[in-house]
Coordinates of C-alpha atoms in Angstrom, one line a residue:
Chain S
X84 CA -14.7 52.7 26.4
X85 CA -14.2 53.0 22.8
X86 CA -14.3 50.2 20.7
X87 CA -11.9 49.6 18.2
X88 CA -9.1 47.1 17.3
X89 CA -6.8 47.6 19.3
X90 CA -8.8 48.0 22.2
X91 CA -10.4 44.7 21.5
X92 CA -7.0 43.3 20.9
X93 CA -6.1 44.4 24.1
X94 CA -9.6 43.3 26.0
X95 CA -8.5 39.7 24.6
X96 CA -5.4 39.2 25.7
X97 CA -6.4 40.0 29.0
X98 CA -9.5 37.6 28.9
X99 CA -7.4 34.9 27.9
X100 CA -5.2 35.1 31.1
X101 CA -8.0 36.0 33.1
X102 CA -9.6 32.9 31.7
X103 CA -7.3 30.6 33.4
X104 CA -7.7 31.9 36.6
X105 CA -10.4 32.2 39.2
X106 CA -11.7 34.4 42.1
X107 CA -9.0 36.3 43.9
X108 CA -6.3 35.3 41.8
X109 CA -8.0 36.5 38.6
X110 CA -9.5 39.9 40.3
X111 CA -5.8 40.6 41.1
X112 CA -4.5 39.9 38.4
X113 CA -6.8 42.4 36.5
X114 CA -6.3 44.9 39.4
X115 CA -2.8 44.9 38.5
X116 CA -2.7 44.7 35.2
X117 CA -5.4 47.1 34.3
X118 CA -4.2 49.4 36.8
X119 CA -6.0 52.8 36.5
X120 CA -7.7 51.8 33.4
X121 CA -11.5 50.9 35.0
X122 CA -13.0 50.8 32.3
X123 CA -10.8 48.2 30.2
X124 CA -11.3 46.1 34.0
X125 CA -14.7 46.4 33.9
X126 CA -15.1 45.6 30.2
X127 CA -13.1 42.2 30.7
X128 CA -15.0 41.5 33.9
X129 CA -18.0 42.4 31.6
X130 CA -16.7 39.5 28.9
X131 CA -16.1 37.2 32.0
X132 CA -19.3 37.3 33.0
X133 CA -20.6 36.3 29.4
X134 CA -18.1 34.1 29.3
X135 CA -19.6 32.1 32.1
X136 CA -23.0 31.7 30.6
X137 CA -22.7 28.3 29.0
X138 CA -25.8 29.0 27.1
X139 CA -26.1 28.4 23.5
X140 CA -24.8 31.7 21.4
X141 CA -28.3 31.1 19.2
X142 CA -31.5 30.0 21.1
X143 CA -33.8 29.4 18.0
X144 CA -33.3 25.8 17.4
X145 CA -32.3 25.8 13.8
X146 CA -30.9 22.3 13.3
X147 CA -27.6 22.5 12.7
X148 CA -27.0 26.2 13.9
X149 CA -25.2 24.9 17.1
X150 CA -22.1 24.9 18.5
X151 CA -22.0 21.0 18.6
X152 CA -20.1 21.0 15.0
X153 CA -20.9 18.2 12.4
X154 CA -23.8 16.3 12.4
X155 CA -23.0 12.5 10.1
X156 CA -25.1 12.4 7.0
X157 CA -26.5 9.6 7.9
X158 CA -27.3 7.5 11.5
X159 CA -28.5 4.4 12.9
X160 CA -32.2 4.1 12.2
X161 CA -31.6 5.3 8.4
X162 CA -31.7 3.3 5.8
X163 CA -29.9 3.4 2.5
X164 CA -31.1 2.1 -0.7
X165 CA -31.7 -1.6 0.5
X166 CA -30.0 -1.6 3.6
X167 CA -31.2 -0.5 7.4
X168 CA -28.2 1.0 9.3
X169 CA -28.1 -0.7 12.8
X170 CA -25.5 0.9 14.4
X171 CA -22.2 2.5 14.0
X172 CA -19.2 0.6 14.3
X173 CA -16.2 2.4 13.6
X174 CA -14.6 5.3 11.6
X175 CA -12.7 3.9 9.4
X176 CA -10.0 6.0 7.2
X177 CA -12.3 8.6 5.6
X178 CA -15.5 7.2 6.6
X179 CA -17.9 5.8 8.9
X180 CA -19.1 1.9 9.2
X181 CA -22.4 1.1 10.2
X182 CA -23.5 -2.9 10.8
X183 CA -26.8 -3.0 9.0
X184 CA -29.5 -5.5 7.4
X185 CA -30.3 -6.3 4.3
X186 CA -33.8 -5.4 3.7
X187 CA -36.2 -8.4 2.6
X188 CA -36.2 -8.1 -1.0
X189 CA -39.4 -8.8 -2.3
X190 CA -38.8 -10.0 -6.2
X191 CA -36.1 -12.8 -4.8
X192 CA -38.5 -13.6 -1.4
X193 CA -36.6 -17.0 -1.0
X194 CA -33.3 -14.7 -0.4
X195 CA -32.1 -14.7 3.3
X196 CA -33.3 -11.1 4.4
X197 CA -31.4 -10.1 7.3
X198 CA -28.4 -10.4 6.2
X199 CA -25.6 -8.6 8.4
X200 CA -23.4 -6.2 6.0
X201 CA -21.4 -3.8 6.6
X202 CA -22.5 -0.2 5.1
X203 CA -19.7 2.7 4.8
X204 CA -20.1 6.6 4.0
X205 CA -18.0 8.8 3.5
X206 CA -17.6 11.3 6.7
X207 CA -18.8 14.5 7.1
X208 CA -16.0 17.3 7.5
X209 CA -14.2 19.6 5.8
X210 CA -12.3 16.3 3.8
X211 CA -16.4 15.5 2.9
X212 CA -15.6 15.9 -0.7
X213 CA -12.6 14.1 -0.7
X214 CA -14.0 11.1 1.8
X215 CA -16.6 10.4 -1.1
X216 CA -14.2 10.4 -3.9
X217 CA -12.2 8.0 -2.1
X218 CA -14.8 5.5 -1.4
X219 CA -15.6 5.3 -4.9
X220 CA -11.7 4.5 -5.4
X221 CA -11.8 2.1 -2.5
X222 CA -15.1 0.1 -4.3
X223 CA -12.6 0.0 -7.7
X224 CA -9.6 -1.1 -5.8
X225 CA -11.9 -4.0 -4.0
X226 CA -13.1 -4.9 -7.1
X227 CA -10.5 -5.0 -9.4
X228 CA -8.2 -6.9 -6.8
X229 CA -10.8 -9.5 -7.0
X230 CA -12.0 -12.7 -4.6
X231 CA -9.7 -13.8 -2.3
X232 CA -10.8 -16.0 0.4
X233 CA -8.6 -13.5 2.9
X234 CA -10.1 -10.3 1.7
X235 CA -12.8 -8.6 2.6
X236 CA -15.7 -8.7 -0.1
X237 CA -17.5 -6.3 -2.3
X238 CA -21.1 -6.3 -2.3
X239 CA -22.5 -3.5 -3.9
X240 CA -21.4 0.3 -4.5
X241 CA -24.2 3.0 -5.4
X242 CA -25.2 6.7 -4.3
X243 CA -28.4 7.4 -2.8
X244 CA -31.2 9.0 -4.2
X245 CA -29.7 12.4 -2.1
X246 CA -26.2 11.9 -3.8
X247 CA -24.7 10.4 -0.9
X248 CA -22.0 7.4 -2.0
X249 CA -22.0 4.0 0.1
X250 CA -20.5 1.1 0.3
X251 CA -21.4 -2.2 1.2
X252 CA -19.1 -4.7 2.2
X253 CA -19.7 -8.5 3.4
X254 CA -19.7 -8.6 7.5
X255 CA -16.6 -9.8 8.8
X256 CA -17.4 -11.5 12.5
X257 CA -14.7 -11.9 15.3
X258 CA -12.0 -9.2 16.2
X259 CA -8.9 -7.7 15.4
X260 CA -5.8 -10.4 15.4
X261 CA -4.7 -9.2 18.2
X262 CA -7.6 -9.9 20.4
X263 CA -8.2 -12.7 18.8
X264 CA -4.5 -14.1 19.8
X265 CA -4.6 -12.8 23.6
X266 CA -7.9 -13.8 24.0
X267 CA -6.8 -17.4 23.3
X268 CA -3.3 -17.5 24.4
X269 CA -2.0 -18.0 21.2
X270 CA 2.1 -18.7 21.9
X271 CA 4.4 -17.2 19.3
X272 CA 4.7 -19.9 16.7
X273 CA 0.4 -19.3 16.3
X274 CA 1.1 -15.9 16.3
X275 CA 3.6 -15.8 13.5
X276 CA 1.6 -18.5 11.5
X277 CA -1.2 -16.3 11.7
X278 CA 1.1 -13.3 10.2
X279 CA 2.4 -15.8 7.5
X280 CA -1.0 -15.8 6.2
X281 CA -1.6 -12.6 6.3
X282 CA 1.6 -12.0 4.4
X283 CA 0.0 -13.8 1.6
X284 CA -3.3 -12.3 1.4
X285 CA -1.3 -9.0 1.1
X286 CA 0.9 -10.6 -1.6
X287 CA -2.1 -11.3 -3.3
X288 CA -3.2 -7.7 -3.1
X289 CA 0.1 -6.3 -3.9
X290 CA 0.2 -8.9 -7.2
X291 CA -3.3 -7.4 -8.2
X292 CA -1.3 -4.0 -8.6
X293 CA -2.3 -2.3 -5.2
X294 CA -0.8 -1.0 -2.0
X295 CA -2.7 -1.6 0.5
X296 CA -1.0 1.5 3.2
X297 CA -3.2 1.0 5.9
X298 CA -2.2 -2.0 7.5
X299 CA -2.4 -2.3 10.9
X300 CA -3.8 -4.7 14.1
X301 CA -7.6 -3.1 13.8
X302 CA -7.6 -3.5 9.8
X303 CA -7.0 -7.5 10.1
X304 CA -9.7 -9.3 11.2
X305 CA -9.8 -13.0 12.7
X306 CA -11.8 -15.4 13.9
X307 CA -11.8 -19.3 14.4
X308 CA -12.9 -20.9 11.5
X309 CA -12.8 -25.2 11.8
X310 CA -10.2 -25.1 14.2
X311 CA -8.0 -22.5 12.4
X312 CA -7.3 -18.7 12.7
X313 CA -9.0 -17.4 10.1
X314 CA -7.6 -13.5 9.1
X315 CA -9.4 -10.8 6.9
X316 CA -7.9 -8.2 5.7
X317 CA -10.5 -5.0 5.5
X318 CA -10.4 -1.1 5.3
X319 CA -8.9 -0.2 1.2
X320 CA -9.7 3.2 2.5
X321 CA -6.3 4.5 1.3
X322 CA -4.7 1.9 -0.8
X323 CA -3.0 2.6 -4.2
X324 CA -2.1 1.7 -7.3
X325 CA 1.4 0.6 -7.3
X326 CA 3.8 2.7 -9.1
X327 CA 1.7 5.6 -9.0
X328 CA 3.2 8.9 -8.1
X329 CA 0.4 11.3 -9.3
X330 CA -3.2 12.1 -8.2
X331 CA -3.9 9.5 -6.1
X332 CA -0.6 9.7 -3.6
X333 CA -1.5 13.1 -3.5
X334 CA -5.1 12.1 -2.2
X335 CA -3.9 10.2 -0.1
X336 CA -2.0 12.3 1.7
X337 CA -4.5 14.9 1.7
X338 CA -6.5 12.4 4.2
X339 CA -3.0 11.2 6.1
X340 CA -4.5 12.5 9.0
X341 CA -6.9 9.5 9.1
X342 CA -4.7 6.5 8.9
X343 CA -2.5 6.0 11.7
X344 CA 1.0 7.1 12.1
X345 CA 2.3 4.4 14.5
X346 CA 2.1 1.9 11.7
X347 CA 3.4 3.8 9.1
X348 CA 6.5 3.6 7.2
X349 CA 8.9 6.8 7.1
X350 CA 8.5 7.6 3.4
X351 CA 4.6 7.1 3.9
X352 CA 4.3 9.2 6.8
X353 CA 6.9 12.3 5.6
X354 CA 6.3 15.4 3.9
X355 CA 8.5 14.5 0.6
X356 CA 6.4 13.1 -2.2
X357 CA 7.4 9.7 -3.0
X358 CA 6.3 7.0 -4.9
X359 CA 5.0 4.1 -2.3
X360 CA 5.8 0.7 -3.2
X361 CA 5.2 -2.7 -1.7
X362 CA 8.1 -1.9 1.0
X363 CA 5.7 0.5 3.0
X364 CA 3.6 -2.5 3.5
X365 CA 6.4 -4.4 4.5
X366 CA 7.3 -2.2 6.7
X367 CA 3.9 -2.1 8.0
X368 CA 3.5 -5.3 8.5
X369 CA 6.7 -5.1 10.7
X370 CA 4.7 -2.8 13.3
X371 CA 2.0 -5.6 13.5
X372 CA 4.7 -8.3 13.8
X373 CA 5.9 -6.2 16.5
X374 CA 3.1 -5.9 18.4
X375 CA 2.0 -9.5 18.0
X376 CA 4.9 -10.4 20.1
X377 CA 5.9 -7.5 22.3
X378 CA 2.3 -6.4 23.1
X379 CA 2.7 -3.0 21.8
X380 CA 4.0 -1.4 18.0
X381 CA 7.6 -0.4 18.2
X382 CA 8.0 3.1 20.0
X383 CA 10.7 4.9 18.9
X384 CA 13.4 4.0 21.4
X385 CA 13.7 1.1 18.7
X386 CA 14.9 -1.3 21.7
X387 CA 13.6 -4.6 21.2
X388 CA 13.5 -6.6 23.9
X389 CA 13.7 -10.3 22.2
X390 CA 14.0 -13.7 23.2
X391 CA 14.9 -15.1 19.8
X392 CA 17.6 -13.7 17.3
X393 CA 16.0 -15.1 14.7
X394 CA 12.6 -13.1 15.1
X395 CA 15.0 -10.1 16.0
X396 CA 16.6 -10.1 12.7
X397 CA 13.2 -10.5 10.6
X398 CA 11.5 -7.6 12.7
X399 CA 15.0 -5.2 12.1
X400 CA 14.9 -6.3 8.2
X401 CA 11.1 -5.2 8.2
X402 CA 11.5 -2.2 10.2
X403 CA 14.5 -0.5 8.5
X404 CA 13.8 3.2 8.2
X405 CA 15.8 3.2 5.2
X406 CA 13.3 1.1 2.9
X407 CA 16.6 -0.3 0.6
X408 CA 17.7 -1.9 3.6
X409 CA 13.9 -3.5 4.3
X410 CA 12.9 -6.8 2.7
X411 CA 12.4 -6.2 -0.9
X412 CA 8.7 -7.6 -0.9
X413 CA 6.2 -9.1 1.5
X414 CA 7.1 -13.0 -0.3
X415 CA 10.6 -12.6 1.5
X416 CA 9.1 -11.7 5.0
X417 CA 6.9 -14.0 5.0
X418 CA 9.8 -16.9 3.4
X419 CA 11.8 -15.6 6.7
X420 CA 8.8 -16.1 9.4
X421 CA 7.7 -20.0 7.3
X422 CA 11.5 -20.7 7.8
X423 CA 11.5 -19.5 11.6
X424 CA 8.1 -21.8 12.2
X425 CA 10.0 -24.7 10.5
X426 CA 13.4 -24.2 12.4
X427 CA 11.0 -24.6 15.8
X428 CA 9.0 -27.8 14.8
Chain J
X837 CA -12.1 22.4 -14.5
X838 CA -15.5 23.4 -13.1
X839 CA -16.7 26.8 -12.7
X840 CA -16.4 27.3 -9.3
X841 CA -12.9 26.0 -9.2
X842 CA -11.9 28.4 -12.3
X843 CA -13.1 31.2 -9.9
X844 CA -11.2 30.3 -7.0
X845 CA -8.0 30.4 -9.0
X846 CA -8.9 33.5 -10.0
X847 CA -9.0 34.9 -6.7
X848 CA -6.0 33.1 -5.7
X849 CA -4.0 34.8 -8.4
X850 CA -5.5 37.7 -7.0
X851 CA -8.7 38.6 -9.3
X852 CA -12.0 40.0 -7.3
X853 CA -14.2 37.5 -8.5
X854 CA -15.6 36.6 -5.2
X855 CA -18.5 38.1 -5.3
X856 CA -19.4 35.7 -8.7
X857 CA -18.3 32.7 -6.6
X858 CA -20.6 34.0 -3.4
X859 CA -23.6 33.9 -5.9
X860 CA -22.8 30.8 -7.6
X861 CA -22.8 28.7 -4.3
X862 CA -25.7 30.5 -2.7
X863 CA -27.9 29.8 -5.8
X864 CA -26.3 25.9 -5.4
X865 CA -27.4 26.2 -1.6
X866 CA -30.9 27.4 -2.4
X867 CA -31.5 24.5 -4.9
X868 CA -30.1 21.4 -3.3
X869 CA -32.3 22.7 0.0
X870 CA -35.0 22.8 -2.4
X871 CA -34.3 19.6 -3.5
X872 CA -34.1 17.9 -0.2
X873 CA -37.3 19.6 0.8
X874 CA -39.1 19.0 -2.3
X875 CA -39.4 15.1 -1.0
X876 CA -40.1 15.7 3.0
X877 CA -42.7 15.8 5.1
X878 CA -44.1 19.4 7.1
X879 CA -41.5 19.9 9.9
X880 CA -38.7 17.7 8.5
X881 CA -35.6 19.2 9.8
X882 CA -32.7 20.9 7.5
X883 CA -29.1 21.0 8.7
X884 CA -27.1 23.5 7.2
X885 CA -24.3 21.5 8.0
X886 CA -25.5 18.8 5.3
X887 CA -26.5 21.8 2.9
X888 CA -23.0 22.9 2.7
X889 CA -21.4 20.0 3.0
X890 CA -23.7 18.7 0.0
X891 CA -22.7 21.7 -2.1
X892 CA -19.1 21.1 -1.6
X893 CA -19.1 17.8 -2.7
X894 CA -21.6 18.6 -6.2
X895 CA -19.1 21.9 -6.8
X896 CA -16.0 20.1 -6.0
X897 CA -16.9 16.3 -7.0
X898 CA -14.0 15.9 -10.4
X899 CA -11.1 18.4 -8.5
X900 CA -8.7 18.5 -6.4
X901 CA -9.3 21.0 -3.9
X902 CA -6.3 22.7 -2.1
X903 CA -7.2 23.7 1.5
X904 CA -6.4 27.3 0.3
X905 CA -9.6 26.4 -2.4
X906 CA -11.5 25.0 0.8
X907 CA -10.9 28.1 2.8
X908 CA -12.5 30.5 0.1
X909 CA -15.5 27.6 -1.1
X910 CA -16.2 28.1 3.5
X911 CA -16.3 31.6 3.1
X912 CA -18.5 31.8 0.8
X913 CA -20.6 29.4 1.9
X914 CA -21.1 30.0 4.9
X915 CA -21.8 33.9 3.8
X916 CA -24.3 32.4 2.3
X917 CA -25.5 30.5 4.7
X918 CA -25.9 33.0 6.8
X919 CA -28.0 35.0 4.2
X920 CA -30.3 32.8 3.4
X921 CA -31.1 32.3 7.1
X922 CA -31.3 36.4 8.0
X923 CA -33.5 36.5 5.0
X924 CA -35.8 34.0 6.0
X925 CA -35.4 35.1 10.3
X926 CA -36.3 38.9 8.5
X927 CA -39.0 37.3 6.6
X928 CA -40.5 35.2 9.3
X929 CA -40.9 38.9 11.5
X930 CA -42.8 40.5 8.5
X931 CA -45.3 37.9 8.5
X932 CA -45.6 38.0 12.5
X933 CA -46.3 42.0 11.9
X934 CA -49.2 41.5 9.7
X935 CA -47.1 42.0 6.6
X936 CA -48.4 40.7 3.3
X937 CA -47.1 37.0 2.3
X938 CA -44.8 37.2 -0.5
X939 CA -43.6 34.5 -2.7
X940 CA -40.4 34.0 -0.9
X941 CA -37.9 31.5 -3.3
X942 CA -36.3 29.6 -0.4
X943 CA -35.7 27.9 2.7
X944 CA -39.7 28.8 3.9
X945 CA -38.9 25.1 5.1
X946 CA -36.1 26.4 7.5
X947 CA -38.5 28.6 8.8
X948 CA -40.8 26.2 9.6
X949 CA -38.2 23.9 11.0
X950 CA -37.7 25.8 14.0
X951 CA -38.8 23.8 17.1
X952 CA -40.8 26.7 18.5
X953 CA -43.4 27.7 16.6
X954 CA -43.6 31.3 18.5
X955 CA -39.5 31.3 17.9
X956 CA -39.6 34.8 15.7
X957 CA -35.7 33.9 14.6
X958 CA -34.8 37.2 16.7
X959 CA -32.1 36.0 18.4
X960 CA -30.4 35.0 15.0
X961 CA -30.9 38.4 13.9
X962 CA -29.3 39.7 17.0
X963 CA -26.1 37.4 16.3
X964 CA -26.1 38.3 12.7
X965 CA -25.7 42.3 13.7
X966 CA -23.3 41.8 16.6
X967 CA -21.4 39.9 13.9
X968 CA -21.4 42.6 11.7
X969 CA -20.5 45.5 14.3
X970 CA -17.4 42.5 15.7
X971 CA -16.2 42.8 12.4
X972 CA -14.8 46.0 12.6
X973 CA -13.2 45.7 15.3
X974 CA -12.0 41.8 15.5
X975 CA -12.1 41.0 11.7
X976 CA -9.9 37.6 12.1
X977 CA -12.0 36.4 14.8
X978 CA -15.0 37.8 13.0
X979 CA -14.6 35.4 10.3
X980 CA -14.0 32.1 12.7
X981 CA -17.2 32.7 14.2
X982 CA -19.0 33.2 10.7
X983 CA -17.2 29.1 9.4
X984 CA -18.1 28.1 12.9
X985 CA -21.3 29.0 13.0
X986 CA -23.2 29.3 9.6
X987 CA -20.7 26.3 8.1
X988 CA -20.9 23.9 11.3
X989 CA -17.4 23.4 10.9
X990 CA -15.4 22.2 14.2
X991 CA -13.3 24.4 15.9
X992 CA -10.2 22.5 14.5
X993 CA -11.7 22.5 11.1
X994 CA -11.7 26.4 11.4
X995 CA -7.9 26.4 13.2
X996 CA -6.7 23.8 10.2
X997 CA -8.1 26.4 7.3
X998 CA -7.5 29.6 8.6
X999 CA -3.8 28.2 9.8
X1000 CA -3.7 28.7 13.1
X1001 CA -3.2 26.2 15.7
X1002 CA -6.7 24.7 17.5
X1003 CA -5.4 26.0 20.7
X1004 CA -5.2 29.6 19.1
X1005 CA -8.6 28.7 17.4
X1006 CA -10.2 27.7 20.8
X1007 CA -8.9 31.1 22.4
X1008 CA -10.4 32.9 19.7
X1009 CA -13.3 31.6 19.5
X1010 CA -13.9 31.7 23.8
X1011 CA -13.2 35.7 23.3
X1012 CA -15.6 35.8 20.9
X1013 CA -18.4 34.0 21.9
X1014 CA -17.8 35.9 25.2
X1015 CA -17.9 39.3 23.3
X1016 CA -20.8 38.5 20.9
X1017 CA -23.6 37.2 24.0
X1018 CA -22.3 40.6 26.0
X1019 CA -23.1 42.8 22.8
X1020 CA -26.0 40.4 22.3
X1021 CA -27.2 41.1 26.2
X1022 CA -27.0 44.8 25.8

């Protein structure tokens, strides 16, 4: 049978069917829809048959020539400038988080050399060039928001010898807030207290000039510290300068993909370009206050299910869809949760 | 504006310049591979995954690249890719035939990379020609295989460039891989 492009057109629209089918089911379907045609049956019982081999299209093993897709520029084992990558932790926005050690560093011997830090690089993809752009943004951002004791730390931002940006970050122990609160049985005045604070750290970052837009359950941190929740807030992976509708919105969006929709305000998560302010935090902020007391972030039935009007009314104000209708700044959610806590005492 | 991305706005205005843009990342491929090889030890393993990723990121590092920009940088690319590996699979043969060692510019470390040392690249040349002849009769298809396989981009990396949906992509690329190991068989 002549090959040409319509023939092979033809060949794969049959295949796919075919495909989805098996034994006498898929030899009648191509006895009836090939009908006199042998040869087209036989060539897609040909394809079939290849089809079937699972074997690799390239046997020579040249690294990388596989079907497997990207390999990460770097893995547990490696090490980076000072640092030895112990093992991957998460993907995080546009990159990958490795727990590693510090190395000992021989001019300051007296130093304490293994030292847990958390190392990030950008992931490989087709966003590579993008992913490394942005962590050098995201080292700026933590920097110039400066020390806060609710912040995740900067340690050092540098390239490897091979080109390849990284950043290292202080090691935040414990888990998410969530876990944190279940694990402990945490009632709902903890809970909220616990949001209060985070409500200030991000005040603190949204005073520095910054949006953070990636706030969410797995990007606060907590653990008990002297009898008290601590929180963290990590990840500046996509975080903005307020009041900035140019370039870096337009990053940002470009990598949308890898924040996460459930927690994300309307005007964050649609198509039009608009400037972000603090609001899409607040709003934000709203999914985790959500899902600190319901269990789950809001689904879209937009039904809550609540005990006390009070709460109700905060988590409505912070959820609005229409942000003009949303508190005006994270200082008057949090005012509205201190004023619930004191109403219950 | 860089170079590269002053001749991708060419071509998206609809100038042939592709062919400057094909040389300019090959020559880019060939010397960051150099680089990284300059420092390794014998049998130190290049991905071409990390080469063109790395290349991206140098060509690219101070613009903003549109996926339509990203779709012509893969192209080429991972033409390239693909040439520098023939050259080397067509060069490793020579030298099994008896044929006289030339100085060859490149990627002798990809050769020697391969885990078998009897591995004569054969197969790749195989793929390479059953790509050509799929070409001409599956040119759309043709080109998914080439940023699948000589870019190591994902499936849905190759769906979310060429615009299609991953479900189309995954199709495609089944039908494909199907008709390239029958032509390769035969």
């Amino acid at each position: 049978m002549q090959s040409n492009e319509s023939n092979v057109k033809r060949e794969e629209g049959l295949f796919a069917l075919a495909c989805q089918l098996k034994g006498s089911a898929q030899y009648e379907f191509l006895r009836n829809s090939c009908g006199s045609n042998q040869c087209l049956r036989r060539r897609v019982e040909q394809l079939l048959a290849a089809d079937a081999d699972r074997g690799k299209l390239v046997d020579s093993e040249f690294p990388g020539l596989t079907e497997v897709g990207f390999k990460q520029p770097v893995s547990s084992g490696d090490q980076i400038a000072n640092y030895q990558l112990l093992r991957q932790v998460c993907h995080q926005g546009m990159g990958i988080v490795f727990l590693a050690h510090r190395k000992r560093d021989r001019r300051h011997p007296g130093r304490a050399n293994a030292a847990s830090v958390a190392v990030k690089v950008p992931a490989y993809g087709i966003n590579f060039a993008n992913c490394a752009r942005h962590l050098e943004l995201e080292s700026r951002i933590i920097s110039s928001i400066g020390d806060h004791p609710n912040l995740v730390q900067l340690i050092e931002f540098g390239y490897t010898d091979g080109g390849l940006p990284f950043l290292v970050m202080e090691w935040i122990t414990g888990t998410s807030l969530l876990e944190q609160c279940d694990q402990r049985g945490l009632g709902l005045s903890a809970r909220m207290a616990a949001l209060a604070d985070v409500c200030v750290t991000v005040e603190h970052v949204h005073r520095a000039g910054y949006i953070h837009c990636d706030i969410k359950p797995a990007n606060i941190m907590a653990s008990m510290c002297g009898g008290r929740l601590k929180t963290t807030l990590i990840d500046f992976g996509i975080a903005q300068p307020l009041g900035n509708r140019g370039v870096q919105h337009a990053l940002a969006r470009g990598c949308r993909a890898a924040g996460t929709l459930t927690y994300m305000s309307p005007e964050q998560a649609g198509d039009k370009a608009v400037d972000l302010d603090v609001r899409s935090d607040v709003y934000a902020l709203g999914c985790v206050m959500h899902e600190l007391i319901h269990g789950q972030p809001p689904g879209k039935s937009k039904t809550f299910s609540i005990s006390d009007p009070v709460l109700d009314k905060i988590l409505r104000t912070a959820l609005a869809q229409n942000r003009t209708r949303r508190f005006v700044g994270v200082g008057e959610l949090r005012q509205a949760i201190e004023d619930w806590l004191e109403q219950k005492e | 504006m860089g170079r590269v991305t002053e001749l991708i706005r060419s071509i998206n205005r609809g100038d042939d310049t592709s062919a400057e843009l094909f040389s300019m990342v090959y020559e880019d491929l060939r010397r960051i591979a150099r680089h990284k090889m300059s420092g390794e030890s014998p049998g130190h393993t290049l991905q071409p995954t990390a080469l063109v990723n790395e290349t991206f990121l140098k060509l690219f590092r101070d613009n903003c690249v549109s996926w339509q920009d990203r779709l012509h940088f893969f192209r080429a690319a991972s033409e390239a890719m693909r040439r520098i590996l023939i050259d080397n699979a067509r060069r490793k043969n020579r030298l099994k035939r008896g044929g006289k060692s030339r100085q060859v510019p490149l990627l002798e470390t990809v050769a020697s990379t391969a885990r078998h040392p009897g591995d004569d690249g054969c197969d790749l040349i195989d793929l390479h020609e059953a790509l050509l002849e799929f070409a001409t009769v599956a040119p759309e298809n043709a080109e998914l295989v080439q940023l699948h396989v000589f870019s190591s981009l994902t499936i849905e990396e190759c769906a979310g460039l060429l615009g299609v949906s991953k479900s189309t992509a995954e199709r495609r690329w089944r039908f494909s891989r199907a008709w390239l190991k029958d032509r390769m068989a035969n």
